[in-house]
Coordinates of C-alpha atoms in Angstrom, one line a residue:
M875 CA -165.8 17.5 -49.1
A876 CA -169.4 19.2 -47.6
N877 CA -167.8 22.5 -48.1
S878 CA -167.4 22.1 -51.7
S879 CA -170.6 20.7 -52.3
A880 CA -172.0 23.4 -50.9
A881 CA -170.0 25.9 -52.8
A882 CA -171.1 24.4 -55.8
A883 CA -175.1 24.6 -54.9
R884 CA -174.3 28.0 -54.3
R885 CA -173.1 28.6 -57.6
Y886 CA -175.5 27.0 -59.4
R887 CA -177.9 28.7 -57.3
A888 CA -176.7 32.2 -58.2
T889 CA -176.8 31.2 -62.3
G890 CA -180.8 32.0 -62.2
P891 CA -183.4 29.9 -61.5
A892 CA -183.1 26.2 -63.0
P893 CA -184.8 25.6 -65.9
S894 CA -188.8 24.7 -65.8
L895 CA -189.6 21.3 -67.5
T896 CA -193.4 22.8 -68.4
G897 CA -192.2 26.0 -69.0
P898 CA -191.8 28.4 -72.5
A899 CA -188.7 27.5 -74.0
S900 CA -186.7 30.9 -73.2
D901 CA -186.4 29.1 -69.5
V902 CA -184.2 26.5 -70.8
H903 CA -180.9 28.2 -72.1
P904 CA -181.3 31.9 -70.7
V905 CA -179.2 34.8 -72.3
P906 CA -177.9 37.4 -70.0
R907 CA -179.1 40.5 -70.7
R908 CA -177.3 43.5 -70.9
A909 CA -179.6 46.1 -72.0
P910 CA -183.1 46.6 -74.6
A911 CA -182.4 46.2 -77.9
P912 CA -182.8 49.4 -79.6
P913 CA -186.0 50.6 -81.3
A914 CA -183.8 50.4 -85.0
A915 CA -183.1 46.6 -84.6
L916 CA -186.8 46.2 -83.0
G917 CA -188.2 47.9 -86.4
L918 CA -186.0 45.7 -88.4
L919 CA -187.0 42.6 -86.7
A920 CA -190.6 43.5 -87.1
Q921 CA -189.5 44.2 -90.9
A922 CA -188.1 40.5 -91.3
R923 CA -191.3 38.9 -89.3
E924 CA -193.2 40.2 -92.0
G925 CA -190.8 39.4 -94.9
L926 CA -191.1 35.9 -93.6
A927 CA -194.5 36.1 -93.8
E928 CA -195.0 37.6 -96.9
A929 CA -191.9 35.0 -98.6
T930 CA -194.4 32.0 -97.5
A931 CA -197.6 33.5 -99.6
L932 CA -195.7 34.1 -103.0
R933 CA -196.3 31.4 -105.2
T934 CA -193.1 31.5 -107.7
P935 CA -189.8 30.0 -105.7
N936 CA -187.3 33.1 -107.3
E937 CA -189.8 35.7 -105.5
R938 CA -190.5 33.1 -102.2
Y939 CA -186.5 33.2 -102.2
A940 CA -185.4 36.4 -102.7
T941 CA -187.9 37.6 -100.2
A942 CA -186.8 35.1 -97.6
H943 CA -183.1 36.2 -98.3
L944 CA -184.3 39.4 -97.5
A945 CA -185.6 39.1 -94.2
A946 CA -182.6 37.3 -92.9
L947 CA -181.1 40.5 -94.4
R948 CA -183.2 42.9 -92.2
T949 CA -182.3 40.2 -88.7
A950 CA -178.8 40.9 -89.3
A951 CA -179.7 44.6 -89.7
A952 CA -181.2 44.0 -86.6
V953 CA -178.3 42.7 -85.0
L954 CA -176.1 44.8 -86.0
A955 CA -178.4 48.1 -85.0
A956 CA -178.3 46.5 -81.4
R957 CA -174.6 45.4 -81.4
G958 CA -172.6 47.2 -83.6
R959 CA -169.8 49.8 -82.7
P960 CA -168.0 52.1 -85.0
D961 CA -164.6 51.5 -86.5
P962 CA -162.3 53.3 -84.9
T963 CA -160.2 53.7 -88.2
P964 CA -161.5 55.7 -90.5
R965 CA -159.9 53.6 -93.8
R966 CA -162.1 50.6 -92.5
R967 CA -165.5 53.1 -92.2
A968 CA -164.9 54.0 -95.6
R969 CA -165.3 50.6 -97.1
I970 CA -168.3 49.2 -98.3
R971 CA -168.3 45.6 -96.9
S972 CA -171.7 43.0 -96.5
A973 CA -173.5 42.8 -93.2
W974 CA -173.2 39.0 -94.2
E975 CA -169.0 40.0 -93.6
V976 CA -169.6 42.4 -90.4
L977 CA -171.8 40.0 -89.0
P978 CA -169.6 37.6 -87.3
E979 CA -167.0 40.3 -86.2
I980 CA -170.3 41.5 -83.9
A981 CA -171.9 38.3 -83.2
P982 CA -169.5 35.6 -83.6
E983 CA -171.7 33.2 -82.4
L984 CA -173.7 33.9 -86.0
A985 CA -170.6 33.7 -87.8
E986 CA -172.6 30.0 -89.3
W987 CA -175.3 31.3 -90.4
S988 CA -173.8 34.4 -91.8
A989 CA -171.9 32.5 -93.7
L990 CA -175.3 30.6 -95.2
F991 CA -176.7 33.3 -95.9
A992 CA -173.8 34.6 -97.9
A993 CA -173.7 31.9 -100.1
G994 CA -177.2 32.3 -100.9
A995 CA -176.7 36.1 -101.9
A996 CA -175.8 35.3 -105.4
R997 CA -178.8 33.1 -105.9
R998 CA -180.9 36.0 -104.4
A999 CA -179.7 38.5 -106.8
R1000 CA -180.5 36.0 -109.9
A1001 CA -184.2 35.6 -108.4
E1002 CA -184.7 39.4 -107.9
A1003 CA -183.8 39.7 -111.6
G1004 CA -186.0 37.2 -112.9
I1005 CA -184.1 34.5 -114.3
R1006 CA -185.7 31.8 -114.8
G1007 CA -184.5 28.9 -112.1
A1008 CA -182.5 30.7 -110.3
A1009 CA -184.5 29.1 -107.1
G1010 CA -186.2 26.1 -107.1
Q1011 CA -189.0 25.2 -104.9
R1012 CA -187.0 23.4 -102.6
D1013 CA -184.5 25.9 -101.8
A1014 CA -187.4 28.4 -101.1
D1015 CA -188.6 25.8 -99.0
D1016 CA -185.4 25.5 -96.9
L1017 CA -184.3 28.7 -96.8
I1018 CA -187.9 30.1 -95.5
R1019 CA -187.0 27.2 -92.8
D1020 CA -183.7 28.6 -92.3
V1021 CA -184.7 32.2 -91.9
A1022 CA -188.0 31.4 -89.3
M1023 CA -184.9 29.7 -86.8
F1024 CA -182.5 32.6 -87.9
I1025 CA -185.1 35.3 -86.5
R1026 CA -185.7 33.0 -83.4
L1027 CA -182.3 32.8 -82.5
V1028 CA -181.7 36.5 -83.3
E1029 CA -185.1 37.0 -80.9
R1030 CA -183.6 35.1 -78.4
L1031 CA -180.1 36.9 -78.7
L1032 CA -182.0 40.2 -78.3
L1033 CA -183.8 38.9 -75.5
L1034 CA -187.0 39.3 -77.2
Q1035 CA -189.7 37.1 -77.2
P1036 CA -190.5 35.2 -80.6
V1037 CA -193.9 36.3 -82.3
I1038 CA -195.8 32.8 -82.6
P1039 CA -199.1 33.4 -84.5
R1040 CA -202.2 31.8 -83.7
P1041 CA -202.8 29.0 -86.9
G1042 CA -205.1 30.0 -89.4
L1043 CA -204.3 34.3 -88.8
G1044 CA -202.1 34.4 -91.8
G1045 CA -199.0 35.5 -89.7
T1046 CA -195.4 34.1 -89.9
A1047 CA -194.9 30.8 -89.9
S1048 CA -195.0 29.3 -86.2
A1049 CA -192.2 29.1 -84.0
G1050 CA -192.8 25.4 -83.2
A1051 CA -193.4 24.6 -86.7
V1052 CA -189.6 25.1 -87.4
E1053 CA -187.3 21.6 -87.3
P1054 CA -183.9 22.4 -86.0
S1055 CA -181.5 22.5 -88.9
G1056 CA -178.0 21.5 -86.5
R1057 CA -176.9 25.5 -86.9
S1058 CA -175.6 27.4 -84.5
G1059 CA -176.4 30.5 -83.8
G1060 CA -167.4 46.4 -87.2
G1061 CA -170.7 47.4 -86.5
G1062 CA -170.7 51.1 -87.3
N1063 CA -169.5 50.5 -91.2
R1064 CA -171.3 51.1 -93.7
V1065 CA -173.1 48.1 -94.7
E1066 CA -174.5 46.6 -98.0
G1067 CA -176.6 43.8 -98.6
A1068 CA -175.5 41.0 -100.0

């Protein structure tokens, strides 16, 4: 009996340090690191953060919605840039697929997020076309919150520290201000925005 307790204690210690109650959130749910994110992924995440900041500053719901959805698309592209591999078959490589269609294959843990943003693609197209009422104020606000959470999740997935701007400096939405929404979290294909 004592041997099984000692073995269990060794297994627990081997997985890493215990999470700190006062430390950063990244200590709570560590993700094994494979390799650092490639520069292309980092650039796309930076563009996504900038797009999200821009979306929060825009006035009309259509502009806010379309810009936030584009930030989500850039975030998905960062995952594809970090994890994607060319399809082995030329037939599948030649077919153009939406990033939202490819993302669940590359990162199954993001399948629900992919479905959420894929469902908003038609609304984004209407909003970009300037169709009045394509997106309401609440639609834009909800999407901005969802995109902020998605960016944080992908940053954690790619093992980056989320950027949390100081209040009043006009950066991206504070990661601490985002309410959890209850969502859990072919790469070489030609991918087109959805």
